[in-house]
PDB file of C-alpha atoms in Angstrom:
ATOM      1  CA  UNK A 134     -11.345  37.574   5.236  1.00  0.00           C
ATOM      2  CA  UNK A 135      -8.857  35.916   7.529  1.00  0.00           C
ATOM      3  CA  UNK A 136      -9.348  31.789   8.807  1.00  0.00           C
ATOM      4  CA  UNK A 137     -10.503  31.533  11.847  1.00  0.00           C
ATOM      5  CA  UNK A 138      -7.561  30.797  14.380  1.00  0.00           C
ATOM      6  CA  UNK A 139      -9.968  29.355  16.889  1.00  0.00           C
ATOM      7  CA  UNK A 140     -10.907  26.369  14.998  1.00  0.00           C
ATOM      8  CA  UNK A 141      -9.246  23.415  16.422  1.00  0.00           C
ATOM      9  CA  UNK A 142      -6.655  21.383  14.755  1.00  0.00           C
ATOM     10  CA  UNK A 143      -7.708  18.363  15.099  1.00  0.00           C
ATOM     11  CA  UNK A 144     -10.971  18.827  13.126  1.00  0.00           C
ATOM     12  CA  UNK A 145      -8.736  20.289  10.378  1.00  0.00           C
ATOM     13  CA  UNK A 146      -7.026  17.475   9.496  1.00  0.00           C
ATOM     14  CA  UNK A 147     -10.042  15.496   9.753  1.00  0.00           C
ATOM     15  CA  UNK A 148     -11.168  17.772   7.026  1.00  0.00           C
ATOM     16  CA  UNK A 149      -7.613  17.964   5.061  1.00  0.00           C
ATOM     17  CA  UNK A 150      -6.630  14.476   5.302  1.00  0.00           C
ATOM     18  CA  UNK A 151      -9.708  12.880   3.607  1.00  0.00           C
ATOM     19  CA  UNK A 152      -9.474   9.030   2.561  1.00  0.00           C
ATOM     20  CA  UNK A 153      -8.471   8.907  -1.319  1.00  0.00           C
ATOM     21  CA  UNK A 154     -10.732   6.753  -3.534  1.00  0.00           C
ATOM     22  CA  UNK A 155      -8.422   4.656  -5.867  1.00  0.00           C
ATOM     23  CA  UNK A 156      -8.473   5.272  -9.369  1.00  0.00           C
ATOM     24  CA  UNK A 157     -10.537   2.378 -10.966  1.00  0.00           C
ATOM     25  CA  UNK A 158      -8.032   1.210 -13.158  1.00  0.00           C
ATOM     26  CA  UNK A 159      -5.543   0.828 -10.206  1.00  0.00           C
ATOM     27  CA  UNK A 160      -7.720  -2.200  -9.400  1.00  0.00           C
ATOM     28  CA  UNK A 161      -7.237  -3.882 -13.122  1.00  0.00           C
ATOM     29  CA  UNK A 162      -3.597  -2.814 -12.425  1.00  0.00           C
ATOM     30  CA  UNK A 163      -2.621  -4.644  -9.561  1.00  0.00           C
ATOM     31  CA  UNK A 164      -4.937  -7.852 -10.821  1.00  0.00           C
ATOM     32  CA  UNK A 165      -2.747  -7.750 -13.914  1.00  0.00           C
ATOM     33  CA  UNK A 166       0.379  -7.725 -12.015  1.00  0.00           C
ATOM     34  CA  UNK A 167      -0.985 -10.502  -9.786  1.00  0.00           C
ATOM     35  CA  UNK A 168      -2.244 -12.368 -12.554  1.00  0.00           C
ATOM     36  CA  UNK A 169       0.760 -11.892 -13.996  1.00  0.00           C
ATOM     37  CA  UNK A 170       2.806 -13.578 -11.135  1.00  0.00           C
ATOM     38  CA  UNK A 171       0.491 -16.642 -10.566  1.00  0.00           C
ATOM     39  CA  UNK A 172       1.143 -17.117 -14.866  1.00  0.00           C
ATOM     40  CA  UNK A 173       4.849 -17.035 -14.143  1.00  0.00           C
ATOM     41  CA  UNK A 174       4.134 -19.573 -11.277  1.00  0.00           C
ATOM     42  CA  UNK A 175       2.490 -22.007 -13.749  1.00  0.00           C
ATOM     43  CA  UNK A 176       5.203 -21.954 -16.127  1.00  0.00           C
ATOM     44  CA  UNK A 177       7.495 -22.686 -13.418  1.00  0.00           C
ATOM     45  CA  UNK A 178       5.299 -25.642 -12.276  1.00  0.00           C
ATOM     46  CA  UNK A 179       4.997 -26.928 -15.811  1.00  0.00           C
ATOM     47  CA  UNK A 180       8.553 -28.050 -15.034  1.00  0.00           C
ATOM     48  CA  UNK A 181       7.572 -30.669 -12.839  1.00  0.00           C
ATOM     49  CA  UNK A 182       4.216 -30.938 -14.082  1.00  0.00           C
ATOM     50  CA  UNK A 183       3.844 -34.584 -13.749  1.00  0.00           C
ATOM     51  CA  UNK A 184       3.896 -34.105 -10.061  1.00  0.00           C
ATOM     52  CA  UNK A 185       0.599 -32.061 -10.342  1.00  0.00           C
ATOM     53  CA  UNK A 186      -3.093 -33.090 -10.978  1.00  0.00           C
ATOM     54  CA  UNK A 187      -4.664 -31.769 -14.307  1.00  0.00           C
ATOM     55  CA  UNK A 188      -6.768 -29.901 -11.952  1.00  0.00           C
ATOM     56  CA  UNK A 189      -4.328 -28.198  -9.718  1.00  0.00           C
ATOM     57  CA  UNK A 190      -2.789 -27.195 -13.189  1.00  0.00           C
ATOM     58  CA  UNK A 191      -5.850 -25.683 -14.587  1.00  0.00           C
ATOM     59  CA  UNK A 192      -6.462 -23.900 -11.190  1.00  0.00           C
ATOM     60  CA  UNK A 193      -2.961 -22.444 -11.207  1.00  0.00           C
ATOM     61  CA  UNK A 194      -3.088 -20.573 -14.772  1.00  0.00           C
ATOM     62  CA  UNK A 195      -6.700 -19.329 -14.455  1.00  0.00           C
ATOM     63  CA  UNK A 196      -6.381 -15.712 -13.263  1.00  0.00           C
ATOM     64  CA  UNK A 197      -9.969 -15.924 -12.017  1.00  0.00           C
ATOM     65  CA  UNK A 198      -8.873 -17.470  -9.154  1.00  0.00           C
ATOM     66  CA  UNK A 199      -7.001 -14.782  -8.059  1.00  0.00           C
ATOM     67  CA  UNK A 200      -7.780 -11.056  -7.085  1.00  0.00           C
ATOM     68  CA  UNK A 201     -10.625 -10.929  -9.881  1.00  0.00           C
ATOM     69  CA  UNK A 202     -13.998 -11.013  -7.263  1.00  0.00           C
ATOM     70  CA  UNK A 203     -12.433  -8.369  -5.168  1.00  0.00           C
ATOM     71  CA  UNK A 204     -11.419  -6.264  -7.926  1.00  0.00           C
ATOM     72  CA  UNK A 205     -14.743  -6.485  -9.478  1.00  0.00           C
ATOM     73  CA  UNK A 206     -16.151  -5.168  -6.269  1.00  0.00           C
ATOM     74  CA  UNK A 207     -13.826  -2.274  -5.931  1.00  0.00           C
ATOM     75  CA  UNK A 208     -13.367  -1.263  -9.622  1.00  0.00           C
ATOM     76  CA  UNK A 209     -17.268  -1.795 -10.249  1.00  0.00           C
ATOM     77  CA  UNK A 210     -16.660  -4.139 -13.396  1.00  0.00           C
ATOM     78  CA  UNK A 211     -13.663  -2.789 -15.186  1.00  0.00           C
ATOM     79  CA  UNK A 212     -12.796  -4.978 -17.690  1.00  0.00           C
ATOM     80  CA  UNK A 213     -10.343  -6.272 -20.131  1.00  0.00           C
ATOM     81  CA  UNK A 214     -10.313  -2.201 -21.637  1.00  0.00           C
ATOM     82  CA  UNK A 215      -8.762  -1.929 -18.165  1.00  0.00           C
ATOM     83  CA  UNK A 216      -6.227  -4.296 -18.578  1.00  0.00           C
ATOM     84  CA  UNK A 217      -4.997  -3.098 -21.998  1.00  0.00           C
ATOM     85  CA  UNK A 218      -4.259   0.181 -20.358  1.00  0.00           C
ATOM     86  CA  UNK A 219      -2.583  -1.109 -18.064  1.00  0.00           C
ATOM     87  CA  UNK A 220      -0.166  -2.753 -20.454  1.00  0.00           C
ATOM     88  CA  UNK A 221       0.025   0.460 -22.809  1.00  0.00           C
ATOM     89  CA  UNK A 222       1.064   2.261 -19.035  1.00  0.00           C
ATOM     90  CA  UNK A 223       3.567  -0.230 -18.671  1.00  0.00           C
ATOM     91  CA  UNK A 224       5.183   0.247 -22.118  1.00  0.00           C
ATOM     92  CA  UNK A 225       5.348   3.891 -21.817  1.00  0.00           C
ATOM     93  CA  UNK A 226       6.945   3.865 -18.267  1.00  0.00           C
ATOM     94  CA  UNK A 227       9.547   0.813 -18.371  1.00  0.00           C
ATOM     95  CA  UNK A 228      11.689   2.108 -16.005  1.00  0.00           C
ATOM     96  CA  UNK A 229       9.617   2.311 -13.052  1.00  0.00           C
ATOM     97  CA  UNK A 230       8.920  -1.215 -13.557  1.00  0.00           C
ATOM     98  CA  UNK A 231      11.903  -2.538 -14.574  1.00  0.00           C
ATOM     99  CA  UNK A 232      12.034  -4.400 -11.682  1.00  0.00           C
ATOM    100  CA  UNK A 233       8.871  -5.561 -11.979  1.00  0.00           C
ATOM    101  CA  UNK A 234      10.074  -9.284 -14.424  1.00  0.00           C
ATOM    102  CA  UNK A 235      12.394  -9.856 -11.610  1.00  0.00           C
ATOM    103  CA  UNK A 236       9.612  -9.840  -8.601  1.00  0.00           C
ATOM    104  CA  UNK A 237       7.398 -11.556 -10.658  1.00  0.00           C
ATOM    105  CA  UNK A 238      10.030 -14.161 -11.033  1.00  0.00           C
ATOM    106  CA  UNK A 239      10.695 -14.113  -7.402  1.00  0.00           C
ATOM    107  CA  UNK A 240       7.275 -14.447  -6.181  1.00  0.00           C
ATOM    108  CA  UNK A 241       6.740 -17.096  -8.502  1.00  0.00           C
ATOM    109  CA  UNK A 242       9.001 -19.230  -6.851  1.00  0.00           C
ATOM    110  CA  UNK A 243       7.428 -18.634  -3.292  1.00  0.00           C
ATOM    111  CA  UNK A 244       3.662 -19.921  -4.855  1.00  0.00           C
ATOM    112  CA  UNK A 245       5.523 -22.439  -6.110  1.00  0.00           C
ATOM    113  CA  UNK A 246       7.025 -23.692  -2.627  1.00  0.00           C
ATOM    114  CA  UNK A 247       3.357 -22.581  -1.276  1.00  0.00           C
ATOM    115  CA  UNK A 248       2.009 -25.023  -3.421  1.00  0.00           C
ATOM    116  CA  UNK A 249       4.633 -27.967  -2.689  1.00  0.00           C
ATOM    117  CA  UNK A 250       4.038 -27.309   0.903  1.00  0.00           C
ATOM    118  CA  UNK A 251       0.307 -27.430   0.757  1.00  0.00           C
ATOM    119  CA  UNK A 252       0.672 -30.577  -1.127  1.00  0.00           C
ATOM    120  CA  UNK A 253       2.981 -32.192   1.009  1.00  0.00           C
TER     121      UNK A 253
ATOM    122  CA  UNK B 182       4.895 -27.534  21.000  1.00  0.00           C
ATOM    123  CA  UNK B 183       5.681 -24.069  21.538  1.00  0.00           C
ATOM    124  CA  UNK B 184       2.547 -21.180  19.904  1.00  0.00           C
ATOM    125  CA  UNK B 185       4.848 -20.561  17.167  1.00  0.00           C
ATOM    126  CA  UNK B 186       5.384 -24.444  16.654  1.00  0.00           C
ATOM    127  CA  UNK B 187       1.415 -24.403  16.703  1.00  0.00           C
ATOM    128  CA  UNK B 188       1.033 -21.525  14.485  1.00  0.00           C
ATOM    129  CA  UNK B 189       3.385 -22.961  11.815  1.00  0.00           C
ATOM    130  CA  UNK B 190       1.949 -26.367  11.834  1.00  0.00           C
ATOM    131  CA  UNK B 191      -1.648 -24.612  11.286  1.00  0.00           C
ATOM    132  CA  UNK B 192      -0.531 -22.412   8.614  1.00  0.00           C
ATOM    133  CA  UNK B 193       1.294 -25.845   6.756  1.00  0.00           C
ATOM    134  CA  UNK B 194      -2.373 -27.285   7.110  1.00  0.00           C
ATOM    135  CA  UNK B 195      -3.347 -24.205   5.446  1.00  0.00           C
ATOM    136  CA  UNK B 196      -4.135 -24.582   1.567  1.00  0.00           C
ATOM    137  CA  UNK B 197      -3.216 -22.320  -1.270  1.00  0.00           C
ATOM    138  CA  UNK B 198      -6.518 -21.396  -2.132  1.00  0.00           C
ATOM    139  CA  UNK B 199      -7.107 -20.268   1.784  1.00  0.00           C
ATOM    140  CA  UNK B 200      -3.977 -18.622   1.473  1.00  0.00           C
ATOM    141  CA  UNK B 201      -5.273 -16.744  -1.760  1.00  0.00           C
ATOM    142  CA  UNK B 202      -8.734 -16.095   0.044  1.00  0.00           C
ATOM    143  CA  UNK B 203      -6.774 -14.296   2.622  1.00  0.00           C
ATOM    144  CA  UNK B 204      -5.137 -12.147   0.777  1.00  0.00           C
ATOM    145  CA  UNK B 205      -7.748 -10.966  -1.460  1.00  0.00           C
ATOM    146  CA  UNK B 206      -9.709 -10.263   1.394  1.00  0.00           C
ATOM    147  CA  UNK B 207      -6.993  -8.121   2.698  1.00  0.00           C
ATOM    148  CA  UNK B 208      -6.252  -6.720  -0.937  1.00  0.00           C
ATOM    149  CA  UNK B 209     -10.036  -5.496  -0.974  1.00  0.00           C
ATOM    150  CA  UNK B 210     -10.350  -4.518   2.714  1.00  0.00           C
ATOM    151  CA  UNK B 211      -7.368  -2.287   2.517  1.00  0.00           C
ATOM    152  CA  UNK B 212      -6.818  -0.972  -0.982  1.00  0.00           C
ATOM    153  CA  UNK B 213      -8.121   2.597  -0.020  1.00  0.00           C
ATOM    154  CA  UNK B 214      -5.791   2.396   2.778  1.00  0.00           C
ATOM    155  CA  UNK B 215      -2.721   1.818   1.472  1.00  0.00           C
ATOM    156  CA  UNK B 216      -3.942   4.176  -1.651  1.00  0.00           C
ATOM    157  CA  UNK B 217      -4.873   7.435   0.818  1.00  0.00           C
ATOM    158  CA  UNK B 218      -1.203   6.716   2.832  1.00  0.00           C
ATOM    159  CA  UNK B 219       0.775   6.359  -0.286  1.00  0.00           C
ATOM    160  CA  UNK B 220      -1.146   9.465  -1.830  1.00  0.00           C
ATOM    161  CA  UNK B 221      -0.570  11.849   1.261  1.00  0.00           C
ATOM    162  CA  UNK B 222       3.019  10.844   1.247  1.00  0.00           C
ATOM    163  CA  UNK B 223       4.112  11.171  -2.373  1.00  0.00           C
ATOM    164  CA  UNK B 224       1.553  13.966  -3.185  1.00  0.00           C
ATOM    165  CA  UNK B 225       0.469  13.018  -6.532  1.00  0.00           C
ATOM    166  CA  UNK B 226      -1.431   9.818  -7.931  1.00  0.00           C
ATOM    167  CA  UNK B 227       0.802   8.749 -10.590  1.00  0.00           C
ATOM    168  CA  UNK B 228       3.400   7.512  -8.160  1.00  0.00           C
ATOM    169  CA  UNK B 229       0.718   6.771  -5.481  1.00  0.00           C
ATOM    170  CA  UNK B 230      -0.394   4.271  -7.579  1.00  0.00           C
ATOM    171  CA  UNK B 231       2.818   2.736  -8.322  1.00  0.00           C
ATOM    172  CA  UNK B 232       3.696   2.797  -4.512  1.00  0.00           C
ATOM    173  CA  UNK B 233       0.261   0.720  -3.687  1.00  0.00           C
ATOM    174  CA  UNK B 234       1.015  -1.712  -6.272  1.00  0.00           C
ATOM    175  CA  UNK B 235       4.580  -2.403  -5.218  1.00  0.00           C
ATOM    176  CA  UNK B 236       3.148  -2.517  -1.558  1.00  0.00           C
ATOM    177  CA  UNK B 237       0.617  -5.268  -2.691  1.00  0.00           C
ATOM    178  CA  UNK B 238       3.495  -6.876  -4.280  1.00  0.00           C
ATOM    179  CA  UNK B 239       5.750  -7.120  -1.159  1.00  0.00           C
ATOM    180  CA  UNK B 240       2.616  -8.110   0.710  1.00  0.00           C
ATOM    181  CA  UNK B 241       1.664 -10.845  -1.234  1.00  0.00           C
ATOM    182  CA  UNK B 242       5.670 -12.037  -1.143  1.00  0.00           C
ATOM    183  CA  UNK B 243       5.534 -12.148   2.708  1.00  0.00           C
ATOM    184  CA  UNK B 244       1.492 -12.778   3.058  1.00  0.00           C
ATOM    185  CA  UNK B 245       2.076 -16.408   4.474  1.00  0.00           C
ATOM    186  CA  UNK B 246       4.832 -15.392   7.312  1.00  0.00           C
ATOM    187  CA  UNK B 247       2.839 -12.120   8.497  1.00  0.00           C
ATOM    188  CA  UNK B 248      -0.454 -14.423   8.864  1.00  0.00           C
ATOM    189  CA  UNK B 249       1.477 -16.973  11.156  1.00  0.00           C
ATOM    190  CA  UNK B 250       3.495 -14.442  12.991  1.00  0.00           C
ATOM    191  CA  UNK B 251       0.188 -12.070  13.322  1.00  0.00           C
ATOM    192  CA  UNK B 252      -1.595 -14.334  16.052  1.00  0.00           C
ATOM    193  CA  UNK B 253      -4.907 -13.465  14.502  1.00  0.00           C
ATOM    194  CA  UNK B 254      -4.109  -9.453  14.928  1.00  0.00           C
ATOM    195  CA  UNK B 255      -5.313  -7.139  12.324  1.00  0.00           C
ATOM    196  CA  UNK B 256      -2.418  -6.981   9.400  1.00  0.00           C
ATOM    197  CA  UNK B 257      -3.545  -3.335   8.196  1.00  0.00           C
ATOM    198  CA  UNK B 258      -0.697  -1.656  10.189  1.00  0.00           C
ATOM    199  CA  UNK B 259       1.791  -4.535   8.068  1.00  0.00           C
ATOM    200  CA  UNK B 260       0.283  -3.193   5.439  1.00  0.00           C
ATOM    201  CA  UNK B 261       0.964   0.561   5.892  1.00  0.00           C
ATOM    202  CA  UNK B 262       4.146  -0.293   7.320  1.00  0.00           C
ATOM    203  CA  UNK B 263       5.020  -1.754   3.960  1.00  0.00           C
ATOM    204  CA  UNK B 264       3.933   1.330   2.308  1.00  0.00           C
ATOM    205  CA  UNK B 265       5.707   3.807   4.860  1.00  0.00           C
ATOM    206  CA  UNK B 266       8.859   1.805   3.462  1.00  0.00           C
ATOM    207  CA  UNK B 267       8.018   2.205  -0.071  1.00  0.00           C
ATOM    208  CA  UNK B 268       7.315   5.685   0.492  1.00  0.00           C
ATOM    209  CA  UNK B 269      10.438   6.685   2.139  1.00  0.00           C
ATOM    210  CA  UNK B 270      12.260   4.873  -0.564  1.00  0.00           C
ATOM    211  CA  UNK B 271      10.544   6.927  -2.563  1.00  0.00           C
ATOM    212  CA  UNK B 272      11.343  10.415  -1.405  1.00  0.00           C
ATOM    213  CA  UNK B 273      14.847   9.049  -0.918  1.00  0.00           C
ATOM    214  CA  UNK B 274      15.234   7.936  -4.519  1.00  0.00           C
ATOM    215  CA  UNK B 275      14.124  11.409  -5.623  1.00  0.00           C
ATOM    216  CA  UNK B 276      16.570  13.233  -3.654  1.00  0.00           C
ATOM    217  CA  UNK B 277      19.261  11.334  -5.369  1.00  0.00           C
ATOM    218  CA  UNK B 278      17.896  11.703  -8.678  1.00  0.00           C
ATOM    219  CA  UNK B 279      19.462  14.363 -10.677  1.00  0.00           C
ATOM    220  CA  UNK B 280      17.503  17.381 -11.296  1.00  0.00           C
ATOM    221  CA  UNK B 281      16.726  17.274 -15.229  1.00  0.00           C
ATOM    222  CA  UNK B 282      15.399  13.409 -14.867  1.00  0.00           C
ATOM    223  CA  UNK B 283      12.801  15.420 -12.348  1.00  0.00           C
ATOM    224  CA  UNK B 284      12.193  17.963 -14.895  1.00  0.00           C
ATOM    225  CA  UNK B 285      11.077  15.494 -17.608  1.00  0.00           C
ATOM    226  CA  UNK B 286       8.489  13.758 -15.355  1.00  0.00           C
ATOM    227  CA  UNK B 287       5.611  14.600 -13.852  1.00  0.00           C
ATOM    228  CA  UNK B 288       6.037  17.681 -11.742  1.00  0.00           C
ATOM    229  CA  UNK B 289       5.995  17.101  -8.220  1.00  0.00           C
ATOM    230  CA  UNK B 290       2.086  17.686  -7.403  1.00  0.00           C
ATOM    231  CA  UNK B 291       2.021  17.662  -3.879  1.00  0.00           C
ATOM    232  CA  UNK B 292       0.962  20.866  -3.559  1.00  0.00           C
ATOM    233  CA  UNK B 293      -1.190  20.847  -6.803  1.00  0.00           C
ATOM    234  CA  UNK B 294      -2.686  17.775  -4.693  1.00  0.00           C
ATOM    235  CA  UNK B 295      -2.703  19.510  -1.755  1.00  0.00           C
ATOM    236  CA  UNK B 296      -5.041  22.170  -3.752  1.00  0.00           C
ATOM    237  CA  UNK B 297      -7.231  20.087  -5.398  1.00  0.00           C
ATOM    238  CA  UNK B 298      -8.218  18.081  -1.732  1.00  0.00           C
ATOM    239  CA  UNK B 299      -8.718  21.445  -0.054  1.00  0.00           C
ATOM    240  CA  UNK B 300     -10.991  22.618  -3.011  1.00  0.00           C
ATOM    241  CA  UNK B 301      -9.726  26.273  -2.650  1.00  0.00           C
ATOM    242  CA  UNK B 302     -10.451  26.304   1.269  1.00  0.00           C
ATOM    243  CA  UNK B 303      -7.334  28.103   2.801  1.00  0.00           C
ATOM    244  CA  UNK B 304      -8.059  26.891   5.961  1.00  0.00           C
ATOM    245  CA  UNK B 305      -6.997  23.592   5.465  1.00  0.00           C
ATOM    246  CA  UNK B 306      -4.235  24.473   2.720  1.00  0.00           C
ATOM    247  CA  UNK B 307      -2.736  25.915   5.471  1.00  0.00           C
ATOM    248  CA  UNK B 308      -2.856  22.875   7.784  1.00  0.00           C
ATOM    249  CA  UNK B 309      -1.560  20.926   4.819  1.00  0.00           C
ATOM    250  CA  UNK B 310       1.104  23.054   4.454  1.00  0.00           C
ATOM    251  CA  UNK B 311       2.196  22.993   8.121  1.00  0.00           C
ATOM    252  CA  UNK B 312       1.795  19.430   8.143  1.00  0.00           C
ATOM    253  CA  UNK B 313       4.581  18.523   5.083  1.00  0.00           C
ATOM    254  CA  UNK B 314       6.488  20.682   7.093  1.00  0.00           C
ATOM    255  CA  UNK B 315       6.428  18.043  10.128  1.00  0.00           C
ATOM    256  CA  UNK B 316       8.957  15.805  10.973  1.00  0.00           C
ATOM    257  CA  UNK B 317       8.724  12.853   9.057  1.00  0.00           C
ATOM    258  CA  UNK B 318       7.687  10.549  12.151  1.00  0.00           C
ATOM    259  CA  UNK B 319       5.000  13.296  13.327  1.00  0.00           C
ATOM    260  CA  UNK B 320       3.486  13.490   9.890  1.00  0.00           C
ATOM    261  CA  UNK B 321       3.024   9.950   9.248  1.00  0.00           C
ATOM    262  CA  UNK B 322       1.579   9.259  12.318  1.00  0.00           C
ATOM    263  CA  UNK B 323      -0.885  12.472  11.531  1.00  0.00           C
ATOM    264  CA  UNK B 324      -2.019  10.953   8.362  1.00  0.00           C
ATOM    265  CA  UNK B 325      -2.170   7.456   9.667  1.00  0.00           C
ATOM    266  CA  UNK B 326      -4.540   8.923  12.432  1.00  0.00           C
ATOM    267  CA  UNK B 327      -6.529  11.446  10.647  1.00  0.00           C
ATOM    268  CA  UNK B 328      -6.897   9.857   6.706  1.00  0.00           C
ATOM    269  CA  UNK B 329      -6.839   6.265   7.525  1.00  0.00           C
ATOM    270  CA  UNK B 330      -8.855   6.153  11.388  1.00  0.00           C
ATOM    271  CA  UNK B 331      -6.453   4.067  12.716  1.00  0.00           C
ATOM    272  CA  UNK B 332      -5.894   4.009  16.450  1.00  0.00           C
ATOM    273  CA  UNK B 333      -2.717   4.757  18.603  1.00  0.00           C
ATOM    274  CA  UNK B 334      -2.004   0.737  18.720  1.00  0.00           C
ATOM    275  CA  UNK B 335      -2.398   0.256  14.953  1.00  0.00           C
ATOM    276  CA  UNK B 336       0.089   3.454  14.330  1.00  0.00           C
ATOM    277  CA  UNK B 337       2.439   2.236  16.997  1.00  0.00           C
ATOM    278  CA  UNK B 338       2.680  -1.449  15.371  1.00  0.00           C
ATOM    279  CA  UNK B 339       3.071   0.609  11.566  1.00  0.00           C
ATOM    280  CA  UNK B 340       5.752   2.774  12.862  1.00  0.00           C
ATOM    281  CA  UNK B 341       7.656   0.268  15.132  1.00  0.00           C
ATOM    282  CA  UNK B 342       7.153   2.186  18.084  1.00  0.00           C
ATOM    283  CA  UNK B 343       5.291   1.155  21.491  1.00  0.00           C
ATOM    284  CA  UNK B 344       1.668   2.371  21.858  1.00  0.00           C
ATOM    285  CA  UNK B 345       3.040   4.807  24.714  1.00  0.00           C
ATOM    286  CA  UNK B 346       5.552   6.693  22.340  1.00  0.00           C
ATOM    287  CA  UNK B 347       3.007   6.564  19.982  1.00  0.00           C
ATOM    288  CA  UNK B 348       0.657   8.332  21.819  1.00  0.00           C
ATOM    289  CA  UNK B 349       3.016  11.261  22.586  1.00  0.00           C
ATOM    290  CA  UNK B 350       4.447  11.471  19.436  1.00  0.00           C
ATOM    291  CA  UNK B 351       1.002  12.214  18.070  1.00  0.00           C
ATOM    292  CA  UNK B 352       0.174  14.396  21.379  1.00  0.00           C
ATOM    293  CA  UNK B 353       3.361  16.360  20.288  1.00  0.00           C
ATOM    294  CA  UNK B 354       2.726  16.734  16.110  1.00  0.00           C
ATOM    295  CA  UNK B 355      -0.784  18.221  17.298  1.00  0.00           C
ATOM    296  CA  UNK B 356       0.627  20.697  18.964  1.00  0.00           C
ATOM    297  CA  UNK B 357       3.632  21.803  16.852  1.00  0.00           C
ATOM    298  CA  UNK B 358       1.030  21.959  14.155  1.00  0.00           C
ATOM    299  CA  UNK B 359      -1.372  24.451  16.478  1.00  0.00           C
ATOM    300  CA  UNK B 360       1.536  26.554  17.264  1.00  0.00           C
ATOM    301  CA  UNK B 361       3.040  27.110  14.017  1.00  0.00           C
ATOM    302  CA  UNK B 362      -0.418  27.648  12.813  1.00  0.00           C
ATOM    303  CA  UNK B 363      -1.075  29.903  15.866  1.00  0.00           C
ATOM    304  CA  UNK B 364       2.494  31.718  14.993  1.00  0.00           C
ATOM    305  CA  UNK B 365       1.450  32.026  10.890  1.00  0.00           C
ATOM    306  CA  UNK B 366      -1.848  33.964  11.982  1.00  0.00           C
ATOM    307  CA  UNK B 367      -3.766  30.969  12.013  1.00  0.00           C
TER     308      UNK B 367
END
């Protein structure tokens, strides 16, 4: 049977364009990437570690200070297994993430600048 | 002191921990929006994940400045604009890539994705097919309106247009869809 031509396009669009829930593993993946950023930032910071207090350094190195709470809410408790999947996925698809190292390095520099600024 | 100077001074007083918490909130509140938009633009989950991840990385990179310049306005349009630009780059890169590379990867899944979304409902599949053939700006505005529930002002900020131009854009997009669906027998 043919579709009813009278049905208004806006309600069709509303039905067709429903929000898409992100896969659970994506939260772990984003968390992992941003944790990598903070790790890289902490490594950069170690070059001038004597300028920082122990607690500042500890805080920067601890990825729990990053997106873990958000990821826990959205991912409903995915754990280390998710991070392993992320890593495996990265290794399988190096070309897609070839720019990641550069980005991490660049962002790490910016994190360092932010830390410097907030300490000044 | 100018407004921007005051904002800058306020921001300089903001600790990194405050910025991180604000970014966490942005991420938590809008992961689904960014993912939905990315999915409807690239047509498959695999690449939508890549676009989403890149969008949040870029957002993180420029977050401090975006916050400073937002003057308290919501950052969702800014975030969607990042995803919008990344999706455009994605399509541009795909168009340039040799065909054999496309064949080696996951098939372009726009139609498959559409089929899954509409769960076999011919009527909705029809509207999605027509949507994909709209001019880019009209299609993107409709995705923002109906998938993300953005209002005209938010869409305008995401697309870098005036509120008035965006209102006209959406009106014309819906009108074009209606005409094309009618012309093809509903």
